[in-house]
Tab-separated table of N, CA, C and O in Angstrom:
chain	number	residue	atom	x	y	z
G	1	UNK	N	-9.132	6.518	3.606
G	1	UNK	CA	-8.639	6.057	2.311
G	1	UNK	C	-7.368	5.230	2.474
G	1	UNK	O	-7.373	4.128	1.925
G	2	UNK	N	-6.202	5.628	3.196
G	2	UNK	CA	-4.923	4.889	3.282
G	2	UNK	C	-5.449	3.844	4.160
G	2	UNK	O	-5.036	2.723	3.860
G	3	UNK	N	-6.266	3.898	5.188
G	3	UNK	CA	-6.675	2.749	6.269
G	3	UNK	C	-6.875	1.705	5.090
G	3	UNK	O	-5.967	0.940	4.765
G	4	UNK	N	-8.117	1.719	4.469
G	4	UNK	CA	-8.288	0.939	2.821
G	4	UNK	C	-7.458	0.354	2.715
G	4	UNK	O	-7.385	-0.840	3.007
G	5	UNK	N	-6.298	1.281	2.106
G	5	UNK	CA	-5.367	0.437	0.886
G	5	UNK	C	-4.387	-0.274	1.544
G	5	UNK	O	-3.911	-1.307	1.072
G	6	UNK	N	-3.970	0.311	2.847
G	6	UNK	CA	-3.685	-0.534	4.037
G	6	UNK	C	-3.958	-2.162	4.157
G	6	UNK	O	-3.135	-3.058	3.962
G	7	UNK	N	-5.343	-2.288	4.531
G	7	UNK	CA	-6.257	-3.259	4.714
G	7	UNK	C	-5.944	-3.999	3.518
G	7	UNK	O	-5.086	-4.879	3.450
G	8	UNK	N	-6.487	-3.706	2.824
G	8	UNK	CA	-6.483	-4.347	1.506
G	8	UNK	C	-5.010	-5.147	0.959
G	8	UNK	O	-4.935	-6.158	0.261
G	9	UNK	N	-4.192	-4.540	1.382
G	9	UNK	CA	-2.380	-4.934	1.256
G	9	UNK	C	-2.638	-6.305	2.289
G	9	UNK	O	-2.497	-7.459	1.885
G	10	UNK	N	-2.951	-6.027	3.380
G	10	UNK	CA	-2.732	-7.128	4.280
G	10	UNK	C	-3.738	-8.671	3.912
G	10	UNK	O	-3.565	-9.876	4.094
G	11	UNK	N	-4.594	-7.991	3.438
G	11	UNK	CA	-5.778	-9.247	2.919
G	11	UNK	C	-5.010	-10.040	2.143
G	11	UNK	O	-4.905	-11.244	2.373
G	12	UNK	N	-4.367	-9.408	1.095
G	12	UNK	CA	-3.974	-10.088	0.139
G	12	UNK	C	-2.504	-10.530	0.712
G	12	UNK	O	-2.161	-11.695	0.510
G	13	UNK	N	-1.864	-9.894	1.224
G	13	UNK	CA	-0.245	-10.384	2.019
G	13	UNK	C	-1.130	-11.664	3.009
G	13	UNK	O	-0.407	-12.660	3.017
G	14	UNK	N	-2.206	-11.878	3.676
G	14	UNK	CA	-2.212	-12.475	4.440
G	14	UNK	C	-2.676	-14.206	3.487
G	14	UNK	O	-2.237	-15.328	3.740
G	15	UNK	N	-3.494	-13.867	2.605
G	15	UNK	CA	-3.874	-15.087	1.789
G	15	UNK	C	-2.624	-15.404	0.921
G	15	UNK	O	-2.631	-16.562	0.504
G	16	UNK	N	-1.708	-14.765	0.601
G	16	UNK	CA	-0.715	-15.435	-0.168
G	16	UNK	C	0.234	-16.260	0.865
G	16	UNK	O	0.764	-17.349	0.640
G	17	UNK	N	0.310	-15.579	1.901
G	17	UNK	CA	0.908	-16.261	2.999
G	17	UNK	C	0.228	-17.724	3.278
G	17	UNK	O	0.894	-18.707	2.954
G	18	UNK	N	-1.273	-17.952	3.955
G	18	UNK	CA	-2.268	-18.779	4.325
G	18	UNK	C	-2.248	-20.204	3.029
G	18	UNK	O	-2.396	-21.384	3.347
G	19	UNK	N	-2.055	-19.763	1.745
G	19	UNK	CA	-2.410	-20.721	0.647
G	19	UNK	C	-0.945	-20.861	-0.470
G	19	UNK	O	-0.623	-21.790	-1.211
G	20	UNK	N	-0.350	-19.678	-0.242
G	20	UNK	CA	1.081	-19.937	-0.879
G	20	UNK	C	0.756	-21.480	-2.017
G	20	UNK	O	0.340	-21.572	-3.172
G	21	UNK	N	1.182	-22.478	-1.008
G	21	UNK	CA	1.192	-23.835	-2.035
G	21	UNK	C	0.280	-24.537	-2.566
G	21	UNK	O	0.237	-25.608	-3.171
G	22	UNK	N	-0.697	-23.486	-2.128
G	22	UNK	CA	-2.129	-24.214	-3.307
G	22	UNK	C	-2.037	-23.290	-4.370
G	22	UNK	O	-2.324	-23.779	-5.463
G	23	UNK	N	-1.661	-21.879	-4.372
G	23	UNK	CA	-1.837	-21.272	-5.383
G	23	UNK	C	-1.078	-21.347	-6.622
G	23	UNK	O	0.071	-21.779	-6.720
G	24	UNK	N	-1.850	-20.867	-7.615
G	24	UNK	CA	-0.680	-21.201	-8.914
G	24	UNK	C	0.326	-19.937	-9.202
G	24	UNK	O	-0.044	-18.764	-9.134
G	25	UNK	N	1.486	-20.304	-9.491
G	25	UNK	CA	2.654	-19.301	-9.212
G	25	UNK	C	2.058	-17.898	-9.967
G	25	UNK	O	2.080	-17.073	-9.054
G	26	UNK	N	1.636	-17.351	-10.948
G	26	UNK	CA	1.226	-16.807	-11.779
G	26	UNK	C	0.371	-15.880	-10.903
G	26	UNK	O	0.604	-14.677	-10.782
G	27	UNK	N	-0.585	-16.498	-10.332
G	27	UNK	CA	-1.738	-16.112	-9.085
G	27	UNK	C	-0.672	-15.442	-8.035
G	27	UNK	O	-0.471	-14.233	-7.922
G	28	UNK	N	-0.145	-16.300	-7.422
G	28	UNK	CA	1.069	-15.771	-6.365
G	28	UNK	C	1.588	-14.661	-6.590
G	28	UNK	O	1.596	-13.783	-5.727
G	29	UNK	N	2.035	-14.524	-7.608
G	29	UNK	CA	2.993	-13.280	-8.383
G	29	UNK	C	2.446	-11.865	-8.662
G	29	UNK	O	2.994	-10.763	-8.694
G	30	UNK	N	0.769	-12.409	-8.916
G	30	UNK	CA	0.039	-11.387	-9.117
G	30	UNK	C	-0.106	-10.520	-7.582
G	30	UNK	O	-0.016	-9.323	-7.311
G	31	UNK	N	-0.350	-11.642	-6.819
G	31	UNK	CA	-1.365	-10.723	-5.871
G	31	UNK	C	0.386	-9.931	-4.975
G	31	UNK	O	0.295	-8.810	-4.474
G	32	UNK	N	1.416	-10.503	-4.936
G	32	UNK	CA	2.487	-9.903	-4.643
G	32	UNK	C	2.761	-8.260	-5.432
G	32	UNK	O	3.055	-7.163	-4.958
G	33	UNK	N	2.578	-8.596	-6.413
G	33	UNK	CA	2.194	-6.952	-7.806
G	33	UNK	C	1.960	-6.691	-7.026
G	33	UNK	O	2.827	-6.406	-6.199
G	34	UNK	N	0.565	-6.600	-6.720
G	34	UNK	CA	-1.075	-5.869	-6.119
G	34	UNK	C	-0.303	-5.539	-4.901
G	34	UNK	O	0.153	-4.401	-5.020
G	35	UNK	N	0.097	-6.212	-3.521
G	35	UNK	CA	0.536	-6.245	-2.593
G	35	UNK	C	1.695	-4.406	-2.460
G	35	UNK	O	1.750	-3.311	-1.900
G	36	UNK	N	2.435	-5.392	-3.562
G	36	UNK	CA	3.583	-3.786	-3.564
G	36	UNK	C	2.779	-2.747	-4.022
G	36	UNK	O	2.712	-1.837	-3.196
G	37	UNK	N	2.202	-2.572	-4.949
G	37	UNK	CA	1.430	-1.255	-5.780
G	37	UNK	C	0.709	-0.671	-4.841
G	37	UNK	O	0.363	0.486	-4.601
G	38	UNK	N	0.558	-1.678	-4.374
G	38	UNK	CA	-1.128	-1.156	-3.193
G	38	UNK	C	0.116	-0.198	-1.785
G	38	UNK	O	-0.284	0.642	-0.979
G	39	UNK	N	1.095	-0.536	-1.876
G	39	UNK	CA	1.903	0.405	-0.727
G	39	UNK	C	2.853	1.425	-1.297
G	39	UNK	O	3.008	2.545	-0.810
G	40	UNK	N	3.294	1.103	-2.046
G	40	UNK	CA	3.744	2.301	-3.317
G	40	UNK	C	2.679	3.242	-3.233
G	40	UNK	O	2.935	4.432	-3.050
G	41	UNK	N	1.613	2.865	-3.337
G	41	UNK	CA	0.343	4.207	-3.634
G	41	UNK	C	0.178	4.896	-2.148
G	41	UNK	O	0.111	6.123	-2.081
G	42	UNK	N	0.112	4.054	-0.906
G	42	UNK	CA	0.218	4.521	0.451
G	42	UNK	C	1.524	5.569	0.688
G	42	UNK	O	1.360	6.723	1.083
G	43	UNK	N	2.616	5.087	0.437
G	43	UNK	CA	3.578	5.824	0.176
G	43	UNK	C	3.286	6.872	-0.372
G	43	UNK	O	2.830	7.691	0.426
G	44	UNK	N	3.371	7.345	-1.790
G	44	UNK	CA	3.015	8.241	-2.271
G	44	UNK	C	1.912	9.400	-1.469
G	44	UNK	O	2.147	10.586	-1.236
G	45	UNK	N	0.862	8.744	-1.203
G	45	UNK	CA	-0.277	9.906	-0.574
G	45	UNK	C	0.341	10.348	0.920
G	45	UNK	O	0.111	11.431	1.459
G	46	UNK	N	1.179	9.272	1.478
G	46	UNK	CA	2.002	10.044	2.534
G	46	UNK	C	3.058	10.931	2.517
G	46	UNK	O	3.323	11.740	3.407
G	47	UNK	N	3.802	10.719	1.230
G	47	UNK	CA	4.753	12.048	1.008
G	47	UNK	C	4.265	12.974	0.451
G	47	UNK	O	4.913	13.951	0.074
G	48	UNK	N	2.859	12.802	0.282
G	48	UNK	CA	1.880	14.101	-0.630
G	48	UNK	C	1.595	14.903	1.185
G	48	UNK	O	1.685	16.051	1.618
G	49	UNK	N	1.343	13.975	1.608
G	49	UNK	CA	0.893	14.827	3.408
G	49	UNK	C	1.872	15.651	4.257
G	49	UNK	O	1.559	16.663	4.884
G	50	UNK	N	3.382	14.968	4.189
G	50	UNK	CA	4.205	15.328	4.638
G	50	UNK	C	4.667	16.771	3.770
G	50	UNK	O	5.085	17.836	4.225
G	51	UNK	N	4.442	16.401	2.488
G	51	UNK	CA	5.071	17.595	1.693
G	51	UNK	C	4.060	19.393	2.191
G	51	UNK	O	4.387	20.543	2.486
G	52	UNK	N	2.494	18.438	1.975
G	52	UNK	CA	1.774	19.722	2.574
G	52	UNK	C	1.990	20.540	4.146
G	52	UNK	O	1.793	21.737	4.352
G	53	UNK	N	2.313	19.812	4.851
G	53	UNK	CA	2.503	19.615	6.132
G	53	UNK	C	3.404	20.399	6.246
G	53	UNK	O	3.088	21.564	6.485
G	54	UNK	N	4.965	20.021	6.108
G	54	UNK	CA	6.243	20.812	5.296
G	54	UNK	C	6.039	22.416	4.842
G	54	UNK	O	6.865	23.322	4.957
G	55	UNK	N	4.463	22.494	4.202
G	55	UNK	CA	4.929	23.576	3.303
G	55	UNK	C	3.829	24.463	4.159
G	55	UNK	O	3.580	25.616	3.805
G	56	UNK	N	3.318	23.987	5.068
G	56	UNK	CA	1.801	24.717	6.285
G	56	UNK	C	3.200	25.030	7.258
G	56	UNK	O	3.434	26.238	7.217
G	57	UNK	N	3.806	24.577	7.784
G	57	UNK	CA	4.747	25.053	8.613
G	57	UNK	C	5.779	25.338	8.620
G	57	UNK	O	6.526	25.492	9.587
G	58	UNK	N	6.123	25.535	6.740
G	58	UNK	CA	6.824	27.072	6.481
G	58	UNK	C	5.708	28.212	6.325
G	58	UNK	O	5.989	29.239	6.943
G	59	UNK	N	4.729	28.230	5.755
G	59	UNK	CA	3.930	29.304	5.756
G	59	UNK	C	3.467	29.813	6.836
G	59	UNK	O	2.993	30.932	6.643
G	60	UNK	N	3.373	29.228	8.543
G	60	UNK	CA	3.103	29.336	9.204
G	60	UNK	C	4.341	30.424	10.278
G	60	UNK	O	4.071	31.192	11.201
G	61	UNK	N	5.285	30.173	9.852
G	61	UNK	CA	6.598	30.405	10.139
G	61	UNK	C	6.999	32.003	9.651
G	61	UNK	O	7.911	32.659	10.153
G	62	UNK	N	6.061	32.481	8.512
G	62	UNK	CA	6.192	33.655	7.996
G	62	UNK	C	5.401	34.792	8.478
G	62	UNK	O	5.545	35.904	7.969
């Protein structure tokens, strides 16, 4: 799932990069949104892992 949203970040980081000055700013702006959101959400499901992780090796600890 994060491999995905991963991937998907770079597709779009890589075509805004590749076409930048053909695209229309509006377009640009968007897929930059998409770009951040799409790693904001990676983020998130990784401090959801770490937190479980965190809380398996305090329970483990008891």
């Amino acid at each position: 799932m994060l491999n995905l949203l991963v991937e998907q970040a770079e597709v779009l980081a890589r075509i805004n990069a590749e076409h930048f000055n053909e695209m229309e700013p509006e377009q640009a702006r968007k897929n930059a949104v998409t770009i951040l959101s799409i790693y904001q959400e990676v983020e998130m499901y990784l401090n959801e892992i770490n937190q479980l992780d965190s809380n398996n090796s305090l329970a483990d600890e008891d």
